[in-house]
Short mmCIF file of C-alpha atoms in Angstrom, two decimals:
data_model
loop_
_atom_site.label_atom_id
_atom_site.label_comp_id
_atom_site.label_asym_id
_atom_site.label_seq_id
_atom_site.Cartn_x
_atom_site.Cartn_y
_atom_site.Cartn_z
CA ALA A 25 106.79 30.32 -0.61
CA VAL A 26 103.92 31.11 1.87
CA VAL A 27 106.26 34.66 2.99
CA GLY A 28 106.09 35.65 -0.70
CA CYS A 29 102.21 35.17 -0.85
CA HIS A 30 99.78 38.38 -0.30
CA PHE A 31 96.16 39.38 -1.28
CA ASP A 32 95.60 42.11 -3.30
CA TYR A 33 92.12 43.25 -2.10
CA ARG A 34 90.64 46.30 -4.25
CA ALA A 35 87.30 47.64 -3.45
CA PRO A 36 85.50 48.46 -6.34
CA SER A 37 84.82 51.82 -7.44
CA GLY A 38 82.09 53.54 -5.58
CA ALA A 39 82.00 51.13 -2.75
CA ARG A 40 83.11 53.85 -0.12
CA ALA A 41 79.95 56.01 -1.25
CA GLU A 42 77.63 52.69 -1.21
CA ASP A 43 79.05 52.09 2.16
CA ALA A 44 78.40 55.22 3.15
CA ALA A 45 74.25 55.11 2.21
CA LEU A 46 73.99 51.66 4.03
CA GLN A 47 75.22 53.46 7.26
CA GLY A 48 73.41 56.15 6.79
CA VAL A 49 70.33 54.54 6.64
CA ALA A 50 71.01 52.40 9.36
CA THR A 51 71.75 55.51 11.53
CA ALA A 52 68.64 57.09 10.24
CA PHE A 53 66.95 53.82 11.35
CA TYR A 54 67.57 54.28 15.37
CA THR A 55 67.86 57.95 15.12
CA ALA A 56 64.10 57.73 14.48
CA LEU A 57 63.34 55.16 16.43
CA THR A 58 64.83 57.07 19.35
CA ARG A 59 63.37 60.24 18.86
CA HIS A 60 59.99 58.55 17.94
CA ASP A 61 60.29 60.24 14.31
CA THR A 62 57.54 59.00 12.17
CA THR A 63 58.53 60.79 9.16
CA ALA A 64 62.14 60.40 8.96
CA PHE A 65 61.04 56.40 10.01
CA ALA A 66 58.93 56.46 6.84
CA LEU A 67 62.07 57.98 4.71
CA ALA A 68 64.45 54.82 5.85
CA VAL A 69 62.04 51.88 6.19
CA PHE A 70 59.88 50.81 3.03
CA PRO A 71 55.74 50.80 4.21
CA ALA A 72 55.65 47.18 4.13
CA ALA A 73 59.18 46.48 6.13
CA THR A 74 58.78 43.50 8.94
CA VAL A 75 61.07 43.52 11.64
CA LEU A 76 61.54 39.82 13.63
CA ILE A 77 62.13 40.42 17.46
CA ASP A 78 64.20 37.87 19.25
CA GLY A 79 63.38 38.83 23.04
CA GLY A 80 65.84 36.57 24.61
CA ARG A 81 63.99 34.46 26.96
CA ASN A 82 60.05 35.45 25.25
CA PRO A 83 59.33 33.64 22.19
CA VAL A 84 60.16 35.64 18.56
CA THR A 85 57.83 37.81 17.27
CA LEU A 86 57.42 38.75 13.52
CA VAL A 87 55.85 42.44 13.65
CA PRO A 88 54.77 45.11 10.84
CA ALA A 89 57.78 47.74 11.34
CA ARG A 90 55.75 50.55 12.23
CA THR A 91 54.58 49.15 15.08
CA LEU A 92 58.01 49.69 16.59
CA PHE A 93 57.27 52.78 18.07
CA ASP A 94 54.75 50.88 20.29
CA ILE A 95 56.70 48.37 21.77
CA PRO A 96 58.33 49.85 24.83
CA SER A 97 62.17 48.94 23.88
CA ARG A 98 65.96 50.02 24.92
CA ARG A 99 65.81 50.99 20.90
CA THR A 100 63.10 53.27 21.50
CA ASP A 101 63.89 54.38 24.59
CA ARG A 102 64.95 58.67 24.89
CA GLY A 103 68.07 57.42 25.75
CA GLY A 104 69.08 56.48 22.67
CA VAL A 105 71.53 53.20 21.10
CA ARG A 106 74.51 53.89 19.44
CA ILE A 107 76.14 51.76 16.60
CA VAL A 108 79.29 50.92 17.95
CA ARG A 109 80.58 47.78 15.22
CA SER A 110 79.08 47.42 11.15
CA GLU A 111 79.55 45.12 8.54
CA LEU A 112 78.01 46.50 5.42
CA ARG A 113 77.64 43.98 2.38
CA SER A 114 76.17 44.93 -0.87
CA ASP A 115 75.05 42.71 -3.88
CA GLY A 116 73.54 45.15 -6.70
CA ASP A 117 70.29 46.49 -5.14
CA LEU A 118 70.32 44.17 -2.33
CA ALA A 119 72.15 45.07 1.14
CA THR A 120 72.50 44.06 4.56
CA ALA A 121 74.16 45.48 7.82
CA ARG A 122 74.66 43.51 10.81
CA LEU A 123 75.16 45.91 13.41
CA VAL A 124 76.25 45.67 17.31
CA ILE A 125 74.09 48.66 19.23
CA ALA A 126 74.64 49.91 22.66
CA ALA A 127 72.55 51.55 24.89
CA GLU A 128 73.75 52.61 28.57
CA ARG A 129 72.17 50.84 31.79
CA SER A 130 69.99 53.36 33.78
CA SER A 131 70.55 51.53 37.48
CA THR A 132 74.31 51.34 37.60
CA GLN A 133 77.27 51.79 35.41
CA GLY A 134 77.64 50.11 31.97
CA GLU A 135 76.12 49.11 28.78
CA TYR A 136 73.93 46.78 27.10
CA GLU A 137 74.85 45.61 23.80
CA ALA A 138 72.83 43.68 20.98
CA ALA A 139 72.99 42.58 17.47
CA ASP A 140 71.00 43.22 14.86
CA LEU A 141 70.89 42.47 11.28
CA LEU A 142 68.89 44.84 8.76
CA THR A 143 68.04 43.93 5.15
CA LEU A 144 68.04 46.61 2.83
CA ALA A 145 67.17 47.26 -1.23
CA ARG A 146 67.75 50.16 -3.53
CA ARG A 147 64.76 51.72 -5.33
CA ASP A 148 65.22 54.52 -7.53
CA GLY A 149 68.25 55.69 -6.27
CA ALA A 150 67.38 55.20 -2.31
CA TRP A 151 68.33 52.71 -0.28
CA ARG A 152 65.73 51.80 2.90
CA VAL A 153 65.59 49.18 5.39
CA ALA A 154 63.11 46.11 3.98
CA HIS A 155 63.45 43.72 7.22
CA ALA A 156 65.17 44.00 10.26
CA VAL A 157 65.85 41.00 12.68
CA LEU A 158 66.47 42.16 16.49
CA GLY A 159 68.57 40.69 18.83
CA PRO A 160 68.50 40.68 22.50
CA TRP A 161 69.97 42.40 24.96
CA ARG A 162 72.94 40.93 26.88
CA LEU A 163 75.48 42.97 29.25
CA ARG A 164 78.30 44.57 27.27
CA SER A 165 81.30 43.53 28.04
CA ALA A 166 84.02 45.66 26.04
CA PRO A 167 83.86 49.36 26.00
#
């Protein structure tokens, strides 16, 4: 009986367009950080957005998102980061994006990676970051 059983998954119409919009906001968030582009950052992030930073061994810190440009980090290095995996979930005008990002190691071959979580909200038809949780960096084991 189990052999004949299957799951029929059908994404709601428009889901791909919404996923593309969410992915676009996540990409804009990291691109603006890397380029130190405060104008592009303001378009991707709500003015009152906050960021929770897990510094690994350092204490967790909550800061306004706009202060990220003042914090030395691999996320704000000119070399940049890239999104290597994303998991997007939306429900009405709220969404989450769980992202694994990677950055090159400066001293040797290989990369670092971190898992970040963005909370997004849609206002006036546009998605923006409302809150971000930035995970600690670790050595990346897979390409």
